[in-house]
PDB file of C-alpha atoms in Angstrom:
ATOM      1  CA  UNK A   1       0.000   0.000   0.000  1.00 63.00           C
ATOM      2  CA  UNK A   2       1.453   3.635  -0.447  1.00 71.00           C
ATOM      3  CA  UNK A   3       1.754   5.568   2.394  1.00 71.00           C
ATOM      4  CA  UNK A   4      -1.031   7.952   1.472  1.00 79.00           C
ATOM      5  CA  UNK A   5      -3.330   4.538   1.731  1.00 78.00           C
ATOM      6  CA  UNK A   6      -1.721   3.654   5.194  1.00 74.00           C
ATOM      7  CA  UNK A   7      -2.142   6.862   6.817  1.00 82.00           C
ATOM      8  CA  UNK A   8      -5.776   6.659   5.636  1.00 84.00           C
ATOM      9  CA  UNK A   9      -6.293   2.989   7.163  1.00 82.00           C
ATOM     10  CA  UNK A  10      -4.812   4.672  10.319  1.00 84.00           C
ATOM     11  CA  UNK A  11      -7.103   7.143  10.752  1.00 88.00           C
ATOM     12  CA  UNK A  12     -10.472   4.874   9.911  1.00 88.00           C
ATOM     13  CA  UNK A  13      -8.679   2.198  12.505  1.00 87.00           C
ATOM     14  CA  UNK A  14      -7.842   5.008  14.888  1.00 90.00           C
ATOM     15  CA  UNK A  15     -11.364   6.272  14.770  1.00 92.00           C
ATOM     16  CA  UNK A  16     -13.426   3.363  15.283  1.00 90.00           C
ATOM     17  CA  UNK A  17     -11.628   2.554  17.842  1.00 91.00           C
ATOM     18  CA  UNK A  18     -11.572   6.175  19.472  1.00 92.00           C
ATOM     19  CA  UNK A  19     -15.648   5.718  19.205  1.00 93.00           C
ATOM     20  CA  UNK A  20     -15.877   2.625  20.782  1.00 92.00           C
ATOM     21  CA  UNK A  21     -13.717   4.247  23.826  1.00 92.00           C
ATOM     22  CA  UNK A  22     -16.161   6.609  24.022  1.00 92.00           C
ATOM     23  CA  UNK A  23     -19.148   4.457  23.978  1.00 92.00           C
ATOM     24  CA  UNK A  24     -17.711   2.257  26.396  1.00 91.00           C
ATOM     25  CA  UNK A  25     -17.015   5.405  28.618  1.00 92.00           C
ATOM     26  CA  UNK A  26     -20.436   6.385  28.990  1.00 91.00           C
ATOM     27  CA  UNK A  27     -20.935   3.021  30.689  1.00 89.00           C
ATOM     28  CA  UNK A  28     -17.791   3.680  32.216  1.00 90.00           C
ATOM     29  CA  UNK A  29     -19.446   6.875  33.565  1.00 91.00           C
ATOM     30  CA  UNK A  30     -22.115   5.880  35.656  1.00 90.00           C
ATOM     31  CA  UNK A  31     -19.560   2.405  36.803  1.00 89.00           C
ATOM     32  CA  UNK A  32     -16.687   4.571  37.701  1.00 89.00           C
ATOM     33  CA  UNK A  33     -18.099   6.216  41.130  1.00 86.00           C
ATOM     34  CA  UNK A  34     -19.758   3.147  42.119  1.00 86.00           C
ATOM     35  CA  UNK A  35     -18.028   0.262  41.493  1.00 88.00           C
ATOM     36  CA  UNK A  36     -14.653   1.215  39.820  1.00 90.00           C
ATOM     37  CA  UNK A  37     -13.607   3.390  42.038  1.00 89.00           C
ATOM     38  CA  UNK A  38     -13.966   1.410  45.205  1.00 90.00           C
ATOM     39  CA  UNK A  39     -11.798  -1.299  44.083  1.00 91.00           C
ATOM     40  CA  UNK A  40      -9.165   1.376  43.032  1.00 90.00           C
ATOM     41  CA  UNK A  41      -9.131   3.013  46.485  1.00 89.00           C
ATOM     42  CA  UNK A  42      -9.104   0.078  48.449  1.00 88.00           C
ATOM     43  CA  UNK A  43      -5.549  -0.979  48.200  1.00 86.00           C
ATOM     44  CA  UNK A  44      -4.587   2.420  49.478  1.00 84.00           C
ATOM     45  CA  UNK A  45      -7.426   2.989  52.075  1.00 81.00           C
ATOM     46  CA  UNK A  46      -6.302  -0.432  53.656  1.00 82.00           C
ATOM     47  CA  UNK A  47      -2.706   0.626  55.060  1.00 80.00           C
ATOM     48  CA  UNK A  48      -2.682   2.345  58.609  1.00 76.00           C
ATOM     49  CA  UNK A  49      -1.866   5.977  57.722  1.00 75.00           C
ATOM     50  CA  UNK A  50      -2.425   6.222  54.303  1.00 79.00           C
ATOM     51  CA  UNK A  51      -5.475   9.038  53.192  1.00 81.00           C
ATOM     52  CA  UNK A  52      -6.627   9.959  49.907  1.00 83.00           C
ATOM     53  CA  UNK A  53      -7.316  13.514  49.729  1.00 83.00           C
ATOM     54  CA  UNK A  54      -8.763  16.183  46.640  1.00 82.00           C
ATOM     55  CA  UNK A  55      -6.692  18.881  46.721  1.00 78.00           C
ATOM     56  CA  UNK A  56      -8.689  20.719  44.058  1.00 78.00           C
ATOM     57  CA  UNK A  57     -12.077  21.403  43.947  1.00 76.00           C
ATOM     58  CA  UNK A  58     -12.375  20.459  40.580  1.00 79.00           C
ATOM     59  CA  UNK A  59     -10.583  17.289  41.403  1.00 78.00           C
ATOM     60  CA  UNK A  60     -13.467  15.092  41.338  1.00 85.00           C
ATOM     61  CA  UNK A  61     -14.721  15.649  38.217  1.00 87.00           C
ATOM     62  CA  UNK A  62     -11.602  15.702  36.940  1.00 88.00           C
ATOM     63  CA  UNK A  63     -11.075  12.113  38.505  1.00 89.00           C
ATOM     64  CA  UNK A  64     -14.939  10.911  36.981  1.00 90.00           C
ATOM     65  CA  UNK A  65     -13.746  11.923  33.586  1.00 91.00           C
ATOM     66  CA  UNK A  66     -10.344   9.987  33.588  1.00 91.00           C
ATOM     67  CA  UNK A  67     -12.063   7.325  34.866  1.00 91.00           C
ATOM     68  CA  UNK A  68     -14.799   7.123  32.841  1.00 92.00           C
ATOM     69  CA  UNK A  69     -12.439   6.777  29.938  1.00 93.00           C
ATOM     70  CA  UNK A  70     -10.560   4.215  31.310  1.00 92.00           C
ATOM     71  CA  UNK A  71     -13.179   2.207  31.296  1.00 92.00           C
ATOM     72  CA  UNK A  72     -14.381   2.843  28.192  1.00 92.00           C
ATOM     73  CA  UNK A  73     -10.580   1.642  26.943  1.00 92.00           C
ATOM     74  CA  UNK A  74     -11.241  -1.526  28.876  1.00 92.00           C
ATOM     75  CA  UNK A  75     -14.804  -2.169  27.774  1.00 91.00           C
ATOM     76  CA  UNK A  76     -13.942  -1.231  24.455  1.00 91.00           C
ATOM     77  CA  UNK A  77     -10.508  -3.529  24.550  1.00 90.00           C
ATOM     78  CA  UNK A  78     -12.161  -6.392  21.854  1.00 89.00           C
ATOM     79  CA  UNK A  79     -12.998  -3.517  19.298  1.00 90.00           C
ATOM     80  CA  UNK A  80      -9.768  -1.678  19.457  1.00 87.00           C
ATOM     81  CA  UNK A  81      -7.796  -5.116  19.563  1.00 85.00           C
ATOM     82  CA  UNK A  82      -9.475  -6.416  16.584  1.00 84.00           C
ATOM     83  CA  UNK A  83      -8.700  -2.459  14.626  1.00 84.00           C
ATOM     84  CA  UNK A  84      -4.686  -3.042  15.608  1.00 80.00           C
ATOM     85  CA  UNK A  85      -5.023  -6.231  13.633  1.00 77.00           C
ATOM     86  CA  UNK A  86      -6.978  -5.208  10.994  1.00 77.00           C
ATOM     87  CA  UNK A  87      -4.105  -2.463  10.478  1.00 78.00           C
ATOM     88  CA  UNK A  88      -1.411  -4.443  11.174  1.00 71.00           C
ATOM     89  CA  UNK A  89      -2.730  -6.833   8.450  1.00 67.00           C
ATOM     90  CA  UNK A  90      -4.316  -5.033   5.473  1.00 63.00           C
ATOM     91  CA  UNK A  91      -4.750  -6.527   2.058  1.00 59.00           C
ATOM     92  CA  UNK A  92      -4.284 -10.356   3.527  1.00 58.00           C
ATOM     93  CA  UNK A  93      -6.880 -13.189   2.213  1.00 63.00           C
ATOM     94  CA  UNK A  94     -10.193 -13.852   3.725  1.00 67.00           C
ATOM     95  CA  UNK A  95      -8.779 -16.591   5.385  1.00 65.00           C
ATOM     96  CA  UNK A  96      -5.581 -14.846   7.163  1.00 61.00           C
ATOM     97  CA  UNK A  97      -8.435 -11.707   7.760  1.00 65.00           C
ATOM     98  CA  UNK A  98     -10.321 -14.975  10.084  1.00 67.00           C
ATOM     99  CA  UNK A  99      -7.241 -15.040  12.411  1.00 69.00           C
ATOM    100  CA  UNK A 100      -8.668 -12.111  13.617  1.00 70.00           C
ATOM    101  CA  UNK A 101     -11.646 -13.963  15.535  1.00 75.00           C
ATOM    102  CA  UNK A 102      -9.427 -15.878  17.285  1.00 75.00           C
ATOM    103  CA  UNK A 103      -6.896 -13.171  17.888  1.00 77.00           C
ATOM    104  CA  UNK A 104      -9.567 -10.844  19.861  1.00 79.00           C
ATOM    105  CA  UNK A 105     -10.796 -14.185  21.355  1.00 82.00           C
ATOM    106  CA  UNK A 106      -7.221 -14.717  22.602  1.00 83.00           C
ATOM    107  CA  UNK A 107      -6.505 -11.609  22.901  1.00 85.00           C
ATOM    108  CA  UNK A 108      -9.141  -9.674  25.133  1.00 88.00           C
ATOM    109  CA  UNK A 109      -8.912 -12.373  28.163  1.00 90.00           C
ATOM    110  CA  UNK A 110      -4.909 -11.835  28.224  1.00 88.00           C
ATOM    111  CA  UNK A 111      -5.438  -7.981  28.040  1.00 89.00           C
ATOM    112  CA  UNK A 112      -7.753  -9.055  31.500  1.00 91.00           C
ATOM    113  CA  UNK A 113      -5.237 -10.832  33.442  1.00 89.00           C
ATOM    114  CA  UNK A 114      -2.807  -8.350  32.918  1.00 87.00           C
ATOM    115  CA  UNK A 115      -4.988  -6.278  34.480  1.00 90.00           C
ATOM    116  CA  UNK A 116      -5.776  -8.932  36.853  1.00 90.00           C
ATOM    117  CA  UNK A 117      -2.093  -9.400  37.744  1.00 84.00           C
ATOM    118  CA  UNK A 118      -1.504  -5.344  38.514  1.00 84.00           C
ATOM    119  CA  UNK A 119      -4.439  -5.333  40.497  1.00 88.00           C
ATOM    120  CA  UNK A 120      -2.995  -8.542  42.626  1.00 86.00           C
ATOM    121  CA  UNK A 121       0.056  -6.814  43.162  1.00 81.00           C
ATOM    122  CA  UNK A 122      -0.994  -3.504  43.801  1.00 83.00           C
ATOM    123  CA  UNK A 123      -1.025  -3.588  47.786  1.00 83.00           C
ATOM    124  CA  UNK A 124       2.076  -4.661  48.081  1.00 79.00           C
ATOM    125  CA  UNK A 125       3.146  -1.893  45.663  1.00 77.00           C
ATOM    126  CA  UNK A 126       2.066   0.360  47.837  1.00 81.00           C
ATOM    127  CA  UNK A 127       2.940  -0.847  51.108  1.00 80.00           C
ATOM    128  CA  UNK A 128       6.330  -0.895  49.990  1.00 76.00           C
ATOM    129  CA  UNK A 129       5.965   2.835  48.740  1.00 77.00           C
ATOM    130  CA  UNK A 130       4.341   4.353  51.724  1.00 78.00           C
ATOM    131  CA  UNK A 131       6.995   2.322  54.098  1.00 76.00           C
ATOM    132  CA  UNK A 132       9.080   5.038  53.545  1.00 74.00           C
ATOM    133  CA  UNK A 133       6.550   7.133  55.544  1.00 74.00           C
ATOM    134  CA  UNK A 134       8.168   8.749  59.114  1.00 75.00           C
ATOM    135  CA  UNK A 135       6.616   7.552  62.375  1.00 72.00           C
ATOM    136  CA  UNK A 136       3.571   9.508  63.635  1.00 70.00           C
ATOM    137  CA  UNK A 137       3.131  11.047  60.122  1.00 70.00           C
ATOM    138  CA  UNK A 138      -0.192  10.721  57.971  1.00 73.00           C
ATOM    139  CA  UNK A 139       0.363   9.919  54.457  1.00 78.00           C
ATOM    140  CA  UNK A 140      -2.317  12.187  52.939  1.00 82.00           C
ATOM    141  CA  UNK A 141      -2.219  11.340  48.708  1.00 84.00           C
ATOM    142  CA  UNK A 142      -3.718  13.036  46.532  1.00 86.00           C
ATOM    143  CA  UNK A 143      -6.465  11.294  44.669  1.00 87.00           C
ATOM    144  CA  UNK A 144      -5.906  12.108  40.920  1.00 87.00           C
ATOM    145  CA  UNK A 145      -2.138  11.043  41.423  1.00 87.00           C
ATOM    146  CA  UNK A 146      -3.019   8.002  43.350  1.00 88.00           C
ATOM    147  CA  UNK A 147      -5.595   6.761  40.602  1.00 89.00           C
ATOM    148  CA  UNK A 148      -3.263   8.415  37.343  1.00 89.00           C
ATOM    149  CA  UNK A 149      -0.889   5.764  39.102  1.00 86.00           C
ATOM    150  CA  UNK A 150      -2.566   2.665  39.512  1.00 89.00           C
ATOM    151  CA  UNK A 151      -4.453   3.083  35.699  1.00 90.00           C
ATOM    152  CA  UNK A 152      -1.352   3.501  34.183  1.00 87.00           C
ATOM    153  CA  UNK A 153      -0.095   0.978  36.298  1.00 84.00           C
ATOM    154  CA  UNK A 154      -3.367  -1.259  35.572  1.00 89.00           C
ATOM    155  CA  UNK A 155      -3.174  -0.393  31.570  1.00 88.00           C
ATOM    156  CA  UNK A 156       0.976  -1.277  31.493  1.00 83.00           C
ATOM    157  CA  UNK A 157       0.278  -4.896  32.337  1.00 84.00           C
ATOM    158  CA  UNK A 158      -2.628  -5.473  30.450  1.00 88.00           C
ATOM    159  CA  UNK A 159      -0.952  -4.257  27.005  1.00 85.00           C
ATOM    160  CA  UNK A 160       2.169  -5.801  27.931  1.00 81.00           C
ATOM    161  CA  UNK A 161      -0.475  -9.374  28.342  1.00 85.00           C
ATOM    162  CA  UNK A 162      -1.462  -8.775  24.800  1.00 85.00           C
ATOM    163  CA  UNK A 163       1.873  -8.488  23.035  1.00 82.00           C
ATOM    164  CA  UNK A 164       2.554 -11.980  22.695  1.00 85.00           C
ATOM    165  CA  UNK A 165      -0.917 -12.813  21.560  1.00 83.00           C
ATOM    166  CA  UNK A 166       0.285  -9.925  18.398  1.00 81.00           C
ATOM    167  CA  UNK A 167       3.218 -12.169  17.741  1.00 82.00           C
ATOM    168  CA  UNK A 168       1.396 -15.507  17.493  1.00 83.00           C
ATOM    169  CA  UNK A 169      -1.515 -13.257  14.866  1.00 78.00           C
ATOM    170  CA  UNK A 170       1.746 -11.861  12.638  1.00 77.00           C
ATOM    171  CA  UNK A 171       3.227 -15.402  12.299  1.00 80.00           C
ATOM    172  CA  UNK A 172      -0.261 -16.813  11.123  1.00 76.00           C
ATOM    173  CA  UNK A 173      -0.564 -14.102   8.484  1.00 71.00           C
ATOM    174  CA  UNK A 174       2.532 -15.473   7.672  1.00 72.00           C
ATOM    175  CA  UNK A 175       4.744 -11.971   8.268  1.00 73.00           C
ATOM    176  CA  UNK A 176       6.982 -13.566  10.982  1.00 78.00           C
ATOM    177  CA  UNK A 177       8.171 -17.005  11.163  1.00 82.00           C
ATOM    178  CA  UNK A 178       8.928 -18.606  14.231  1.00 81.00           C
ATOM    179  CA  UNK A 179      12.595 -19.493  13.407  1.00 83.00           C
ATOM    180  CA  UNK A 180      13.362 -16.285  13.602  1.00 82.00           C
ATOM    181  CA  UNK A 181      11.683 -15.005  16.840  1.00 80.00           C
ATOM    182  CA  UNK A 182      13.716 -18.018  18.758  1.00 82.00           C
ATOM    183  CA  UNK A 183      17.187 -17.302  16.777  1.00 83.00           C
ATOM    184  CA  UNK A 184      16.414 -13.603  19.086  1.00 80.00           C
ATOM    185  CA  UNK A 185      15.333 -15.015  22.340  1.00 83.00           C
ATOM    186  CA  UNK A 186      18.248 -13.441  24.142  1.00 86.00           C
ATOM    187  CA  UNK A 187      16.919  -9.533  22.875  1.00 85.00           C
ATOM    188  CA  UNK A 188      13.175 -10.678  23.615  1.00 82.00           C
ATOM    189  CA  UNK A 189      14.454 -11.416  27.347  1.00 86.00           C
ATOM    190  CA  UNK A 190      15.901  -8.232  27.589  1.00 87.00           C
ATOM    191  CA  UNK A 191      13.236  -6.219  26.085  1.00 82.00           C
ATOM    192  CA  UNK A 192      10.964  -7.622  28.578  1.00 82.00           C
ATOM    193  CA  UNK A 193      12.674  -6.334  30.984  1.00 84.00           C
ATOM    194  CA  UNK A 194      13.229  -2.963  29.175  1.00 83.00           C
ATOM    195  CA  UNK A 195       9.795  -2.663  28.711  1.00 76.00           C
ATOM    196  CA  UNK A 196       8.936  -3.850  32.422  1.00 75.00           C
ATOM    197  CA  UNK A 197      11.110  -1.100  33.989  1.00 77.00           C
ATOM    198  CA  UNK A 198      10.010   1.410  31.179  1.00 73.00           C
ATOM    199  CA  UNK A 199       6.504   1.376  32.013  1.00 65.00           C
ATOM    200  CA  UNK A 200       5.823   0.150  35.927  1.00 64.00           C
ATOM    201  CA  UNK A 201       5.676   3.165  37.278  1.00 56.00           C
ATOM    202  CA  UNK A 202       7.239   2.143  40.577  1.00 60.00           C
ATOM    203  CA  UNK A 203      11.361   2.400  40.896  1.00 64.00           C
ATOM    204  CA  UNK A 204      11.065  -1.161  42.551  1.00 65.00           C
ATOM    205  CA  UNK A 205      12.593  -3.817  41.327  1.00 73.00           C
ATOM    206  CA  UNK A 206       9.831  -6.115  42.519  1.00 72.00           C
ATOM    207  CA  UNK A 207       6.978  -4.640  40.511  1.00 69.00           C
ATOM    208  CA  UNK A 208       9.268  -4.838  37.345  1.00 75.00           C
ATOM    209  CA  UNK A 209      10.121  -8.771  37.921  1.00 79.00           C
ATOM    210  CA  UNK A 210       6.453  -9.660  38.988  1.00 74.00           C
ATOM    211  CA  UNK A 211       5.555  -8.252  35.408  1.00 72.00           C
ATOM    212  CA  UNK A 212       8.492  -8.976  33.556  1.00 81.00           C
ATOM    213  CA  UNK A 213       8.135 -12.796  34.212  1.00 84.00           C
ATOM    214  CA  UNK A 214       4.567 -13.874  33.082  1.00 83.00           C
ATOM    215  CA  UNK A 215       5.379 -11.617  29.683  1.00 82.00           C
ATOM    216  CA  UNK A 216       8.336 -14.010  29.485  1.00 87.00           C
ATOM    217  CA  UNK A 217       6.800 -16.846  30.299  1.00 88.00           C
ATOM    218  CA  UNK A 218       3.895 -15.816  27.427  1.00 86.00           C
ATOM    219  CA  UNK A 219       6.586 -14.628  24.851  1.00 87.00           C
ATOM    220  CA  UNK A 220       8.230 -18.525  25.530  1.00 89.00           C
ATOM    221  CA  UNK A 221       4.442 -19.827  24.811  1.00 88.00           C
ATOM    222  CA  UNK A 222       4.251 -18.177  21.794  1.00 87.00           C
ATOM    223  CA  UNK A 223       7.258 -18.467  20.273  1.00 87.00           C
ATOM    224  CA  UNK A 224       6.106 -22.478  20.276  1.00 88.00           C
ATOM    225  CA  UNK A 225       3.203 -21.728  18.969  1.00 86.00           C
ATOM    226  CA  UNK A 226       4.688 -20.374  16.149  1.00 86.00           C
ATOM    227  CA  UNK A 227       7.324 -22.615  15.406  1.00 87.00           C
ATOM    228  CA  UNK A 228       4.068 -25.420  15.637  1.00 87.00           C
ATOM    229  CA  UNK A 229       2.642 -23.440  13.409  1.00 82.00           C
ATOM    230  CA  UNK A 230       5.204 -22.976  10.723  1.00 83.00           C
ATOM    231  CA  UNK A 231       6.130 -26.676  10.956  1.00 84.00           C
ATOM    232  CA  UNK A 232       2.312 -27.537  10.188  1.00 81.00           C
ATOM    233  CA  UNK A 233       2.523 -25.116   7.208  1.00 77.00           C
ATOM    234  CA  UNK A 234       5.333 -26.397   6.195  1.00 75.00           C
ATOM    235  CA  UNK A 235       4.039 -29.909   6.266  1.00 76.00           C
ATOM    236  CA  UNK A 236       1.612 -28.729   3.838  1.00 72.00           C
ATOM    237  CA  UNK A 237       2.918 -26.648   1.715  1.00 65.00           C
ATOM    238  CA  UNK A 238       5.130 -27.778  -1.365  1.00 61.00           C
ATOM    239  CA  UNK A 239       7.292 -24.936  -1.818  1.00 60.00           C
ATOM    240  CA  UNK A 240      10.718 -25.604  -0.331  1.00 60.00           C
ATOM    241  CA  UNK A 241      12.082 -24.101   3.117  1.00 59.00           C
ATOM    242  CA  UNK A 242      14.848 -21.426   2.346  1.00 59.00           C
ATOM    243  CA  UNK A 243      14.335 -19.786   5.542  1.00 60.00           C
ATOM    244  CA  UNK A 244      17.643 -22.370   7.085  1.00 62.00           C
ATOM    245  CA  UNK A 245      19.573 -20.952   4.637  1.00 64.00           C
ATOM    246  CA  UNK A 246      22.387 -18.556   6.432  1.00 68.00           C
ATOM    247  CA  UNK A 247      22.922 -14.768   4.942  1.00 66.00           C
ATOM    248  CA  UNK A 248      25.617 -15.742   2.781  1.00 70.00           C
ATOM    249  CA  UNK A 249      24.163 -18.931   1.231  1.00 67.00           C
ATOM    250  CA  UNK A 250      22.531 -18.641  -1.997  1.00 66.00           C
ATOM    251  CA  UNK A 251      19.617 -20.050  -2.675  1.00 59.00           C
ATOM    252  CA  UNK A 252      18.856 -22.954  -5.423  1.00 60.00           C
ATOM    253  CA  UNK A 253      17.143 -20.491  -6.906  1.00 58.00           C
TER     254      UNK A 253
END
């Protein structure tokens, strides 16, 4: 495609995906105060000490409005999953264009335990943060900062769940084989980590290895996926395998 085309597949993708979010968010709206932001509080409101606080007065609408779009991103996570791929992929057969079932499919519930996982972790990540608190000294937090924190926090773990699951959809389209992601496991290690430490907001080393791992541990998973993949496309396809073939080999062709 030219880049004229690509830039114009980016903004359809970008804006169906933007509406959704906002869709979602007016559910997101009326969930945020009631149910939402409980749960987000609660990790903080538990420790001895520790007090949220609006500093502002227009704090807490500020607060409903972030939060009702963070919702909306999370309601709206199948719609905006399944617009990556469609941009990711353009121009692929009607039969490549089905992976895309089962990458939302695969996809969403990942995107949920990373999400999951963050929340999990959360009280300790702020038990260790507010240990650093003096003796006879309230920790009084402001709430926007507090809850900018945990959704970024919340949204971090969640993308970095659905990474692998874009991996496994590329080497189905057939765009990356899975010979090649394992000949780089080494840099996919280290990126993990990269990215871990990049976008945990904490400076603890904990939170970056309690999210680093599982993203490991899934980039492992689908790195076999994709070799079983290739070999089963190999298996039934006639055209020979030049992929083994080193840089400075030429090919029988």
């Amino acid at each position: 495609m030219p880049l004229r085309e690509h830039l114009d597949e980016l903004r359809k993708r970008l804006f169906r995906a933007a509406l959704a979010v906002v869709v979602g968010a007016a559910a997101g709206w009326w969930l945020w105060p009631n149910v939402v932001l409980p749960l987000l509080a609660r990790p903080a409101e538990t420790i001895d000490g520790v007090e949220l606080n609006f500093a502002t007065t227009l704090g807490v609408l500020d607060v409903q409005v972030k939060g009702a779009l963070w919702v909306g991103l999370i309601v709206a996570a199948p719609i905006w999953i399944y617009q990556l791929w469609a941009f990711v992929t353009p121009g692929l057969t009607r039969k490549e264009r089905g992976y895309a079932i089962g990458f939302v499919l695969a996809g969403f519930p990942l995107f949920l335990a990373g999400i999951a996982l963050a929340y999990f972790i959360l009280p300790t990540t702020m038990e260790l943060i507010t240990s650093f608190t003096p003796d006879g000294v309230n920790n009084i937090i402001d709430t926007p900062n507090y809850l900018s924190f945990v959704m970024r926090l919340l949204l971090a773990f969640g993308i970095a769940f659905l990474l692998p699951v874009l991996l496994v959809a590329l080497n189905f389209a057939g765009l990356v084989p899975g010979r090649a992601i394992l000949k780089q496991w080494r840099i996919v290690v280290f990126l993990c980590f990269v990215f871990s430490a990049i976008f945990t907001p904490t400076p603890d080393a904990l939170t970056m290895i309690l999210m680093a791992m599982p993203l490991i541990f899934l980039f492992f998973v689908a790195i076999g996926v994709c070799l079983a993949n290739d070999k089963r496309r190999a298996r039934n396809d006639d055209t020979p395998d030049y992929s083994k073939l080193s840089d400075e080999e030429a090919s029988p062709l």
